[in-house]
Tab-separated table of C-alpha atoms in Angstrom:
chain	number	residue	atom	x	y	z
A	175	MET	CA	16.465	-11.370	-12.544
A	176	SER	CA	18.528	-8.604	-10.967
A	177	SER	CA	17.970	-4.924	-10.530
A	178	SER	CA	19.930	-2.504	-12.639
A	179	PRO	CA	23.077	-0.984	-11.119
A	180	GLY	CA	22.376	2.021	-8.972
A	181	SER	CA	18.653	1.428	-8.909
A	182	GLY	CA	18.705	1.152	-5.099
A	183	ARG	CA	16.391	-0.841	-2.898
A	184	LEU	CA	12.748	-0.113	-3.446
A	185	VAL	CA	12.055	-0.198	0.285
A	186	VAL	CA	14.547	2.629	0.864
A	187	ARG	CA	13.100	4.699	-1.945
A	188	LEU	CA	9.532	4.225	-0.781
A	189	ALA	CA	10.448	4.978	2.820
A	190	ALA	CA	12.322	8.125	1.753
A	191	ALA	CA	9.393	9.277	-0.386
A	192	PHE	CA	6.845	8.726	2.378
A	193	ALA	CA	9.140	10.366	4.929
A	194	LEU	CA	9.705	13.435	2.740
A	195	VAL	CA	5.984	13.882	2.186
A	196	ALA	CA	5.323	13.543	5.914
A	197	LEU	CA	8.232	15.868	6.732
A	198	ALA	CA	6.967	18.512	4.348
A	199	ALA	CA	3.477	18.295	5.847
A	200	VAL	CA	4.797	18.476	9.416
A	201	VAL	CA	7.136	21.392	8.667
A	202	LEU	CA	4.330	23.291	6.965
A	203	LEU	CA	1.953	22.635	9.843
A	204	ALA	CA	4.607	23.592	12.416
A	205	ALA	CA	5.427	26.820	10.576
A	206	LEU	CA	1.765	27.777	10.320
A	207	THR	CA	1.279	26.945	13.993
A	208	VAL	CA	4.303	29.035	15.070
A	209	VAL	CA	3.201	31.994	12.947
A	210	ALA	CA	-0.355	31.778	14.220
A	211	THR	CA	0.882	31.417	17.806
A	212	ARG	CA	3.177	34.419	17.506
A	213	ASN	CA	0.367	36.519	16.046
A	214	GLU	CA	-2.012	35.553	18.808
A	215	VAL	CA	0.634	36.180	21.473
A	216	SER	CA	1.380	39.566	19.881
A	217	LYS	CA	-2.293	40.478	20.043
A	218	LEU	CA	-2.446	39.456	23.667
A	219	ALA	CA	0.782	41.360	24.330
A	220	ARG	CA	-0.585	44.555	22.802
A	221	ALA	CA	-3.737	44.257	24.854
A	222	GLU	CA	-1.691	43.556	28.008
A	223	ARG	CA	0.632	46.530	27.416
A	224	ALA	CA	-2.319	48.820	26.818
A	225	ASP	CA	-3.898	47.582	30.055
A	226	VAL	CA	-0.664	48.164	32.029
A	227	ALA	CA	-0.389	51.692	30.606
A	228	GLN	CA	-3.992	52.401	31.532
A	229	ARG	CA	-3.497	51.134	35.103
A	230	VAL	CA	-0.388	53.300	35.474
A	231	ALA	CA	-2.344	56.296	34.128
A	232	VAL	CA	-5.206	55.666	36.575
A	233	ALA	CA	-2.755	55.448	39.476
A	234	LEU	CA	-1.071	58.716	38.395
A	235	ALA	CA	-4.432	60.473	38.035
A	236	SER	CA	-5.329	59.439	41.568
A	237	GLU	CA	-2.052	60.751	42.956
A	238	TYR	CA	-2.329	63.959	40.893
A	239	ALA	CA	-5.832	64.620	42.261
A	240	ALA	CA	-4.752	63.907	45.829
A	241	ALA	CA	-1.713	66.202	45.611
A	242	GLY	CA	-3.411	68.920	43.559
A	243	GLY	CA	-0.585	68.960	40.996
A	244	TRP	CA	2.517	67.232	39.753
A	245	GLY	CA	4.844	69.089	42.088
A	246	SER	CA	3.890	67.104	45.183
A	247	ALA	CA	2.288	64.030	43.538
A	248	ASP	CA	3.713	60.676	44.678
A	249	THR	CA	4.435	58.715	41.470
A	250	ARG	CA	6.222	55.792	43.102
A	251	ARG	CA	3.196	53.453	43.165
A	252	ALA	CA	2.444	54.142	39.499
A	253	LEU	CA	6.081	53.589	38.528
A	254	ALA	CA	6.092	50.324	40.506
A	255	ILE	CA	3.060	49.050	38.564
A	256	GLY	CA	4.852	49.579	35.268
A	257	GLU	CA	8.167	48.192	36.459
A	258	ALA	CA	6.441	45.106	37.858
A	259	ASN	CA	5.268	44.365	34.326
A	260	GLY	CA	8.743	44.837	32.830
A	261	ALA	CA	8.207	48.379	31.521
A	262	VAL	CA	10.310	51.530	31.748
A	263	VAL	CA	7.888	54.316	32.683
A	264	THR	CA	8.125	57.994	31.879
A	265	VAL	CA	5.551	60.464	33.280
A	266	LEU	CA	4.922	63.724	31.416
A	267	ASP	CA	2.942	66.761	32.459
A	268	GLY	CA	0.507	68.532	30.191
A	269	SER	CA	3.252	70.428	28.386
A	270	GLY	CA	5.320	67.315	27.758
A	271	VAL	CA	7.919	67.931	30.463
A	272	ILE	CA	9.146	64.797	32.263
A	273	VAL	CA	7.733	64.720	35.762
A	274	ALA	CA	9.021	61.304	36.859
A	275	ALA	CA	10.646	58.277	35.274
A	276	SER	CA	11.867	54.818	36.025
A	277	ARG	CA	15.578	54.165	36.266
A	278	GLY	CA	17.029	53.865	32.749
A	279	ALA	CA	14.223	55.806	31.103
A	280	PRO	CA	15.274	58.101	28.169
A	281	ARG	CA	15.589	61.772	29.046
A	282	LEU	CA	13.846	62.712	25.800
A	283	VAL	CA	10.617	61.009	24.816
A	284	GLY	CA	9.760	60.752	21.119
A	285	PRO	CA	6.293	61.236	19.698
A	286	VAL	CA	3.646	58.702	20.485
A	287	SER	CA	0.677	57.720	18.323
A	288	GLY	CA	-1.804	60.345	19.264
A	289	SER	CA	-2.745	61.813	22.536
A	290	GLY	CA	-4.066	59.280	24.939
A	291	GLY	CA	-3.541	56.438	22.416
A	292	VAL	CA	-1.414	53.319	22.312
A	293	GLY	CA	1.671	53.475	20.145
A	294	SER	CA	2.940	50.932	17.650
A	295	PRO	CA	3.693	47.580	19.298
A	296	GLY	CA	6.918	47.076	17.399
A	297	ARG	CA	10.256	46.194	18.961
A	298	GLY	CA	10.867	48.713	21.799
A	299	SER	CA	7.996	50.923	20.617
A	300	PRO	CA	6.415	53.038	23.343
A	301	VAL	CA	2.896	52.626	24.632
A	302	SER	CA	1.228	55.732	26.011
A	303	ALA	CA	-1.896	56.616	27.903
A	304	SER	CA	-3.283	60.008	28.948
A	305	VAL	CA	-3.601	60.980	32.606
A	306	GLU	CA	-7.006	62.612	33.157
A	307	THR	CA	-8.661	64.036	36.195
A	308	GLY	CA	-11.867	65.982	36.394
A	309	GLY	CA	-12.415	65.361	32.692
A	310	GLN	CA	-9.213	67.155	31.762
A	311	GLU	CA	-5.942	65.736	30.476
A	312	VAL	CA	-3.226	66.768	32.908
A	313	GLY	CA	-0.425	64.681	31.494
A	314	SER	CA	0.534	61.392	29.986
A	315	VAL	CA	2.544	58.277	30.686
A	316	VAL	CA	4.843	56.504	28.249
A	317	LEU	CA	5.838	52.883	28.782
A	318	ARG	CA	8.662	51.201	26.919
A	319	PHE	CA	9.151	47.438	27.051
A	320	PRO	CA	12.808	46.420	26.532
A	321	GLY	CA	13.856	43.518	24.238
A	322	ALA	CA	11.008	42.290	22.032
A	323	GLY	CA	8.578	44.589	23.663
A	324	LEU	CA	7.025	41.727	25.622
A	325	THR	CA	6.491	41.249	29.292
A	326	ALA	CA	8.268	38.364	31.012
A	327	ALA	CA	5.047	36.320	31.094
A	328	GLU	CA	4.403	36.988	27.428
A	329	SER	CA	7.941	35.996	26.468
A	330	SER	CA	7.667	32.830	28.535
A	331	THR	CA	4.326	31.947	26.936
A	332	ARG	CA	5.658	32.472	23.416
A	333	SER	CA	8.797	30.434	24.134
A	334	SER	CA	6.759	27.599	25.658
A	335	LEU	CA	4.363	27.433	22.731
A	336	THR	CA	7.221	27.494	20.211
A	337	THR	CA	9.030	24.724	22.078
A	338	ILE	CA	5.882	22.597	22.196
A	339	VAL	CA	5.336	23.035	18.462
A	340	LEU	CA	8.954	22.179	17.593
A	341	VAL	CA	9.027	19.130	19.863
A	342	GLY	CA	5.690	17.986	18.460
A	343	ALA	CA	6.996	18.466	14.920
A	344	LEU	CA	10.132	16.444	15.690
A	345	LEU	CA	8.115	13.608	17.213
A	346	SER	CA	5.743	13.671	14.229
A	347	VAL	CA	8.679	13.437	11.815
A	348	LEU	CA	10.138	10.482	13.708
A	349	LEU	CA	6.734	8.791	13.798
A	350	ALA	CA	6.268	9.451	10.073
A	351	ILE	CA	9.681	7.959	9.258
A	352	GLY	CA	8.901	4.852	11.316
A	353	ALA	CA	5.496	4.450	9.680
A	354	ALA	CA	7.036	5.005	6.228
A	355	VAL	CA	9.646	2.293	6.805
A	356	ALA	CA	7.025	-0.157	8.099
A	357	LEU	CA	4.633	0.572	5.240
A	358	SER	CA	7.347	0.360	2.573
A	359	ARG	CA	8.472	-2.991	3.986
A	360	ARG	CA	4.891	-4.253	3.878
A	361	ILE	CA	4.568	-3.130	0.262
A	362	THR	CA	7.912	-4.466	-0.942
A	363	ARG	CA	7.804	-7.816	0.882
A	364	PRO	CA	5.254	-9.359	-1.550
A	365	ILE	CA	7.029	-7.705	-4.476
A	366	ARG	CA	10.290	-9.368	-3.445
A	367	ALA	CA	8.475	-12.694	-3.154
A	368	LEU	CA	6.999	-12.189	-6.617
A	369	SER	CA	10.425	-11.330	-8.047
A	370	ALA	CA	11.956	-14.434	-6.467
A	371	ALA	CA	9.184	-16.619	-7.876
A	372	ALA	CA	9.604	-15.095	-11.323
A	373	ALA	CA	13.347	-15.688	-11.155
A	374	GLY	CA	12.724	-19.297	-10.149
A	375	LEU	CA	10.281	-19.781	-12.997
A	376	GLU	CA	12.770	-18.248	-15.413
A	377	GLY	CA	15.430	-20.630	-14.107
A	378	GLY	CA	13.292	-23.686	-14.830
A	379	ASP	CA	11.613	-24.200	-11.455
A	380	LEU	CA	8.041	-24.724	-12.636
A	381	GLY	CA	6.880	-25.204	-9.052
A	382	ALA	CA	7.886	-21.660	-8.040
A	383	ARG	CA	4.965	-19.699	-6.588
A	384	ALA	CA	4.737	-16.185	-5.168
A	385	ALA	CA	2.093	-17.169	-2.576
A	386	ILE	CA	1.112	-13.547	-1.926
A	387	GLY	CA	-2.591	-13.843	-2.612
A	388	ASP	CA	-3.317	-12.422	0.850
A	389	ALA	CA	-1.420	-9.193	0.078
A	390	PRO	CA	-3.623	-6.077	-0.014
A	391	GLY	CA	-5.222	-4.647	-3.148
A	392	GLU	CA	-3.708	-4.914	-6.596
A	393	ILE	CA	-0.519	-6.573	-5.303
A	394	GLY	CA	-2.546	-9.545	-4.065
A	395	GLU	CA	-4.377	-9.720	-7.399
A	396	LEU	CA	-1.032	-9.654	-9.209
A	397	GLY	CA	0.269	-12.467	-7.003
A	398	ARG	CA	-2.798	-14.626	-7.637
A	399	ALA	CA	-2.554	-13.982	-11.377
A	400	PHE	CA	1.141	-14.919	-11.366
A	401	ASP	CA	0.513	-18.148	-9.445
A	402	SER	CA	-2.328	-19.032	-11.795
A	403	MET	CA	-0.036	-18.397	-14.775
A	404	ALA	CA	2.709	-20.531	-13.198
A	405	GLU	CA	0.251	-23.370	-12.586
A	406	THR	CA	-0.893	-23.177	-16.200
A	407	ILE	CA	2.708	-23.263	-17.426
A	408	GLU	CA	3.486	-26.230	-15.187
A	409	ARG	CA	0.366	-28.074	-16.313
A	410	GLU	CA	1.031	-27.382	-19.996
A	411	SER	CA	4.630	-28.494	-19.596
A	412	ALA	CA	3.484	-31.739	-18.003
A	413	LEU	CA	0.983	-32.242	-20.834
A	414	ARG	CA	3.682	-31.649	-23.438
A	415	ARG	CA	5.981	-34.145	-21.759
A	416	ALA	CA	3.159	-36.678	-21.551
A	417	LEU	CA	2.258	-36.069	-25.194
A	418	VAL	CA	5.851	-36.594	-26.298
A	419	ALA	CA	6.061	-39.784	-24.240
A	420	ASP	CA	2.739	-41.042	-25.621
A	421	VAL	CA	3.699	-40.269	-29.215
A	422	ALA	CA	7.061	-41.969	-28.749
A	423	HIS	CA	5.308	-45.007	-27.306
A	424	GLU	CA	2.815	-45.168	-30.161
A	425	LEU	CA	5.512	-44.737	-32.805
A	426	ARG	CA	7.901	-47.253	-31.303
A	427	THR	CA	5.968	-50.375	-32.363
A	428	PRO	CA	5.416	-49.603	-36.080
A	429	VAL	CA	8.898	-48.109	-36.430
A	430	THR	CA	10.441	-51.182	-34.794
A	431	ILE	CA	8.488	-53.487	-37.101
A	432	LEU	CA	9.473	-51.476	-40.164
A	433	GLN	CA	13.122	-51.375	-39.113
A	434	ALA	CA	13.315	-55.110	-38.366
A	435	SER	CA	11.507	-56.094	-41.569
A	436	CYS	CA	13.628	-53.834	-43.759
A	437	GLU	CA	16.852	-55.091	-42.151
A	438	ALA	CA	15.732	-58.700	-42.671
A	439	ILE	CA	15.035	-58.027	-46.363
A	440	VAL	CA	18.313	-56.134	-46.856
A	441	ASP	CA	20.307	-58.856	-45.105
A	442	GLY	CA	18.629	-61.524	-47.205
A	443	VAL	CA	17.128	-63.233	-44.195
A	444	VAL	CA	13.606	-62.760	-45.536
A	445	PRO	CA	12.829	-62.584	-49.272
A	446	PRO	CA	10.968	-59.442	-50.437
A	447	SER	CA	7.681	-61.230	-51.007
A	448	ARG	CA	4.276	-59.690	-51.652
A	449	GLU	CA	3.159	-60.686	-48.181
A	450	GLN	CA	6.191	-59.034	-46.613
A	451	LEU	CA	5.676	-55.813	-48.560
A	452	ALA	CA	1.970	-55.840	-47.648
A	453	SER	CA	2.938	-56.070	-43.970
A	454	LEU	CA	5.278	-53.136	-44.374
A	455	HIS	CA	2.536	-51.217	-46.148
A	456	ASP	CA	0.145	-51.862	-43.234
A	457	GLU	CA	2.661	-50.430	-40.786
A	458	VAL	CA	3.140	-47.371	-42.984
A	459	LEU	CA	-0.619	-46.890	-43.056
A	460	ARG	CA	-0.667	-47.234	-39.269
A	461	LEU	CA	1.948	-44.481	-39.007
A	462	GLY	CA	-0.067	-42.337	-41.393
A	463	ARG	CA	-3.221	-42.772	-39.308
A	464	LEU	CA	-1.295	-41.894	-36.162
A	465	VAL	CA	0.113	-38.734	-37.743
A	466	GLY	CA	-3.357	-37.824	-38.982
A	467	ASP	CA	-4.808	-38.331	-35.499
A	468	LEU	CA	-2.086	-36.129	-34.013
A	469	GLU	CA	-2.828	-33.405	-36.540
A	470	THR	CA	-6.529	-33.653	-35.703
A	471	LEU	CA	-5.813	-33.481	-31.957
A	472	THR	CA	-3.583	-30.439	-32.433
A	473	SER	CA	-6.290	-28.800	-34.517
A	474	ALA	CA	-8.876	-29.594	-31.847
A	475	GLU	CA	-6.704	-28.065	-29.098
A	476	ALA	CA	-6.474	-24.876	-31.168
A	477	ALA	CA	-10.144	-24.921	-32.078
A	478	ARG	CA	-10.902	-21.848	-29.945
A	479	LEU	CA	-8.779	-19.863	-32.395
A	480	ASP	CA	-10.139	-21.510	-35.546
A	481	LEU	CA	-13.880	-21.796	-34.893
A	482	GLU	CA	-16.114	-20.301	-37.564
A	483	SER	CA	-19.118	-19.885	-35.327
A	484	GLU	CA	-22.677	-19.409	-36.552
A	485	ARG	CA	-26.169	-20.522	-35.597
A	486	VAL	CA	-26.309	-24.262	-36.315
A	487	ASP	CA	-29.024	-26.873	-35.869
A	488	LEU	CA	-27.318	-29.676	-33.962
A	489	GLY	CA	-29.989	-32.130	-35.137
A	490	THR	CA	-29.154	-31.407	-38.771
A	491	VAL	CA	-25.423	-31.786	-38.115
A	492	ALA	CA	-26.036	-35.154	-36.426
A	493	ALA	CA	-28.221	-36.348	-39.322
A	494	GLN	CA	-25.502	-35.467	-41.847
A	495	SER	CA	-22.885	-37.319	-39.825
A	496	ALA	CA	-25.119	-40.381	-39.516
A	497	GLU	CA	-25.606	-40.374	-43.278
A	498	ARG	CA	-21.838	-40.272	-43.842
A	499	LEU	CA	-21.289	-43.315	-41.610
A	500	ARG	CA	-24.384	-45.254	-42.605
A	501	SER	CA	-22.524	-47.599	-44.979
A	502	TYR	CA	-19.915	-48.423	-42.288
A	503	LEU	CA	-22.623	-49.184	-39.771
A	504	GLU	CA	-24.444	-51.417	-42.218
A	505	ALA	CA	-21.198	-53.222	-43.097
A	506	ALA	CA	-20.677	-53.882	-39.376
A	507	GLU	CA	-24.254	-55.230	-39.165
A	508	LEU	CA	-25.307	-52.519	-36.714
A	509	THR	CA	-28.697	-50.836	-36.396
A	510	LEU	CA	-28.713	-47.037	-36.133
A	511	GLU	CA	-31.680	-45.501	-34.342
A	512	GLN	CA	-32.107	-41.741	-34.643
A	513	CYS	CA	-34.210	-39.333	-32.614
A	514	LEU	CA	-33.157	-35.911	-33.816
A	515	ALA	CA	-35.126	-32.889	-32.641
A	516	PRO	CA	-34.209	-29.318	-33.682
A	517	ALA	CA	-31.675	-27.791	-31.273
A	518	GLU	CA	-29.916	-24.616	-32.306
A	519	VAL	CA	-26.426	-23.842	-30.967
A	520	VAL	CA	-23.714	-21.344	-31.860
A	521	GLY	CA	-20.695	-23.180	-33.197
A	522	ASP	CA	-18.621	-24.429	-36.088
A	523	ALA	CA	-20.673	-26.918	-38.131
A	524	ALA	CA	-17.591	-28.800	-39.345
A	525	ARG	CA	-16.176	-29.167	-35.823
A	526	LEU	CA	-19.579	-30.235	-34.452
A	527	GLY	CA	-19.815	-32.811	-37.233
A	528	GLN	CA	-16.367	-34.066	-36.196
A	529	ILE	CA	-17.680	-34.581	-32.656
A	530	VAL	CA	-20.579	-36.697	-33.924
A	531	ASP	CA	-18.311	-38.616	-36.315
A	532	ASN	CA	-15.882	-39.559	-33.543
A	533	LEU	CA	-18.616	-40.643	-31.133
A	534	LEU	CA	-20.363	-42.742	-33.797
A	535	GLY	CA	-17.008	-44.137	-34.916
A	536	ASN	CA	-16.189	-45.111	-31.328
A	537	ALA	CA	-19.559	-46.876	-31.002
A	538	LEU	CA	-18.935	-48.605	-34.335
A	539	LYS	CA	-15.605	-50.030	-33.102
A	540	PHE	CA	-16.870	-51.457	-29.828
A	541	THR	CA	-20.379	-52.663	-30.691
A	542	PRO	CA	-20.493	-56.297	-31.862
A	543	PRO	CA	-22.469	-57.305	-35.002
A	544	GLY	CA	-26.209	-57.311	-34.457
A	545	GLY	CA	-25.932	-54.514	-31.920
A	546	ARG	CA	-27.622	-51.137	-31.843
A	547	VAL	CA	-26.343	-47.562	-31.858
A	548	THR	CA	-28.675	-44.750	-30.784
A	549	LEU	CA	-28.176	-41.139	-31.866
A	550	ASP	CA	-30.330	-38.626	-30.011
A	551	VAL	CA	-30.506	-34.800	-30.119
A	552	HIS	CA	-32.869	-32.776	-27.927
A	553	GLU	CA	-33.062	-29.705	-25.711
A	554	ALA	CA	-33.114	-29.714	-21.908
A	555	GLU	CA	-32.737	-26.918	-19.321
A	556	GLY	CA	-31.172	-24.388	-21.649
A	557	ASP	CA	-28.730	-26.867	-23.239
A	558	ALA	CA	-28.680	-28.780	-26.482
A	559	LEU	CA	-27.897	-32.446	-25.780
A	560	LEU	CA	-26.215	-34.865	-28.161
A	561	VAL	CA	-26.409	-38.473	-26.949
A	562	VAL	CA	-24.669	-41.481	-28.529
A	563	GLU	CA	-25.442	-44.827	-26.916
A	564	ASP	CA	-24.346	-48.325	-27.924
A	565	THR	CA	-24.940	-51.899	-26.859
A	566	GLY	CA	-21.277	-52.858	-26.669
A	567	PRO	CA	-19.373	-54.440	-23.774
A	568	GLY	CA	-19.399	-51.228	-21.753
A	569	ILE	CA	-16.594	-49.582	-19.822
A	570	PRO	CA	-15.427	-50.700	-16.354
A	571	ALA	CA	-15.900	-48.093	-13.633
A	572	SER	CA	-12.134	-47.919	-13.040
A	573	GLU	CA	-11.576	-46.881	-16.658
A	574	LEU	CA	-14.266	-44.197	-16.916
A	575	PRO	CA	-12.048	-41.330	-15.560
A	576	HIS	CA	-9.457	-42.034	-18.299
A	577	VAL	CA	-11.764	-42.292	-21.321
A	578	PHE	CA	-10.974	-38.784	-22.630
A	579	GLU	CA	-7.202	-38.937	-22.058
A	580	ARG	CA	-4.829	-38.877	-25.035
A	581	PHE	CA	-3.687	-42.280	-26.290
A	582	TRP	CA	-5.507	-44.081	-23.489
A	583	ARG	CA	-7.044	-47.400	-24.473
A	584	GLY	CA	-8.958	-49.677	-22.154
A	585	GLU	CA	-8.878	-53.449	-21.852
A	586	SER	CA	-11.699	-53.845	-24.366
A	587	ALA	CA	-9.639	-51.957	-26.972
A	588	HIS	CA	-7.195	-54.833	-27.498
A	589	GLY	CA	-7.473	-55.959	-31.092
A	590	VAL	CA	-9.429	-52.826	-32.060
A	591	SER	CA	-7.758	-50.422	-34.481
A	592	GLY	CA	-7.149	-46.839	-33.468
A	593	SER	CA	-4.646	-44.611	-31.720
A	594	GLY	CA	-6.682	-43.617	-28.675
A	595	VAL	CA	-7.107	-39.913	-29.472
A	596	GLY	CA	-10.649	-39.890	-30.893
A	597	LEU	CA	-12.386	-39.191	-27.583
A	598	ALA	CA	-9.638	-36.740	-26.567
A	599	ILE	CA	-10.497	-34.818	-29.750
A	600	VAL	CA	-14.176	-34.884	-28.762
A	601	ALA	CA	-13.361	-33.438	-25.319
A	602	GLU	CA	-11.217	-30.635	-26.810
A	603	LEU	CA	-13.821	-29.668	-29.408
A	604	VAL	CA	-16.675	-29.706	-26.881
A	605	GLU	CA	-14.672	-27.477	-24.524
A	606	ALA	CA	-13.907	-25.148	-27.447
A	607	HIS	CA	-17.684	-24.738	-27.852
A	608	ASN	CA	-18.044	-23.904	-24.113
A	609	GLY	CA	-19.726	-27.238	-23.483
A	610	ARG	CA	-18.969	-30.422	-21.583
A	611	VAL	CA	-19.060	-34.133	-22.288
A	612	SER	CA	-19.753	-37.022	-19.930
A	613	VAL	CA	-19.776	-40.800	-20.145
A	614	SER	CA	-21.716	-43.415	-18.200
A	615	SER	CA	-21.592	-47.156	-18.523
A	616	ASP	CA	-22.381	-50.425	-16.852
A	617	PRO	CA	-20.165	-53.349	-17.864
A	618	GLY	CA	-21.973	-55.560	-20.354
A	619	GLU	CA	-24.671	-52.976	-21.047
A	620	GLY	CA	-22.935	-50.575	-23.417
A	621	ALA	CA	-21.786	-46.974	-22.998
A	622	ARG	CA	-23.605	-43.655	-23.154
A	623	PHE	CA	-21.801	-40.447	-24.187
A	624	THR	CA	-23.633	-37.154	-23.620
A	625	VAL	CA	-22.498	-33.792	-24.978
A	626	PHE	CA	-23.968	-30.641	-23.406
A	627	LEU	CA	-23.744	-27.463	-25.535
A	628	PRO	CA	-25.202	-24.024	-24.702
A	629	ARG	CA	-28.398	-23.460	-26.668
A	630	ALA	CA	-28.407	-20.441	-28.968
A	631	SER	CA	-30.297	-17.474	-27.556
A	632	THR	CA	-33.544	-16.614	-29.289
């Protein structure tokens, strides 16, 4: 399993996507912060310039009052106040004639925004204030701030804030890139493990597992689902191999007998007598029974897909099965005791009858003449119970775990006909009905098989 050409590594793509999103957010935040900072600094600058102009005007008014006019007024202190704040000051008398000015001030002063007001704070725009004494306007002062129209302190403040924002934005971008790389690696690490496991499974390694169940969120769920699927595939593969081996083992004996007998007849070693043909016929019948059992087992394994479920009285199904086998039980000199109470379940009547048939047939094979077989149906704790008990030789404790395995036959099965799939069919059909089956036995005291099926809701 390989990625398509040019698809790129997922970790790089995820990291780039996260980094771009973070970068966009940081750039937007930085831009908004710079704009807001500049606006606030501009407001503070306008207020500061207006305050400087007002202080210069107050100083001029004091000097004007002390001197009794502009002719002898000392404007040096007022000019120094403005120059100390980075302004070029021009002092005008009441008629607009320049009385005094800082070095570099324009010889002609343009209009300002209203008498006694503060002009526009744009680049190099003047700021004016009226000079009043005794309640009368005796002149005005115009301040111009070179460059951006900011004082040195204001320019320094704006530059510092802008630098802080830009440095913070750069650090945030670097942090976002680092976090994006780490997060993308954390996300893609389990995905790479899952891809490797899938590739291994595709290549025939049925033991390949992703082992990412501890990954966060849906990725962990996906990993657990994949491992569960892989375990199921491995288990089913092992079952198929075992089934093939078991079938081959079961077929080997009758096929060998048929082959040897036919070769002996063809070679003239053994004459084709009635007895010889009867022996061959018995082996053919044995093969036919084995094939039939395999078909039944296959059908039982697929019973979940084939069930024709309806409300069924398990007691009635058991009674019908007992009636079908009554003649066989009588021929084997066995007594059948029945205790069949009504017990409704939801299931396939034919498949349920097959369960009873196989359990009664198993008891028939292993119970000696004169023995007893008990068939019981009743309800208990929300389940419908089907119990088949016999008085046969019982099952050793070491063999109990293998009773429901395909083709397994215990020591007591020697000399008893059958292929060893009857109880495996019972287990498959019971599971298909969402039930369970158990067996208990004491050697020499018979065996007891109990089927638990969910009782139909009322």
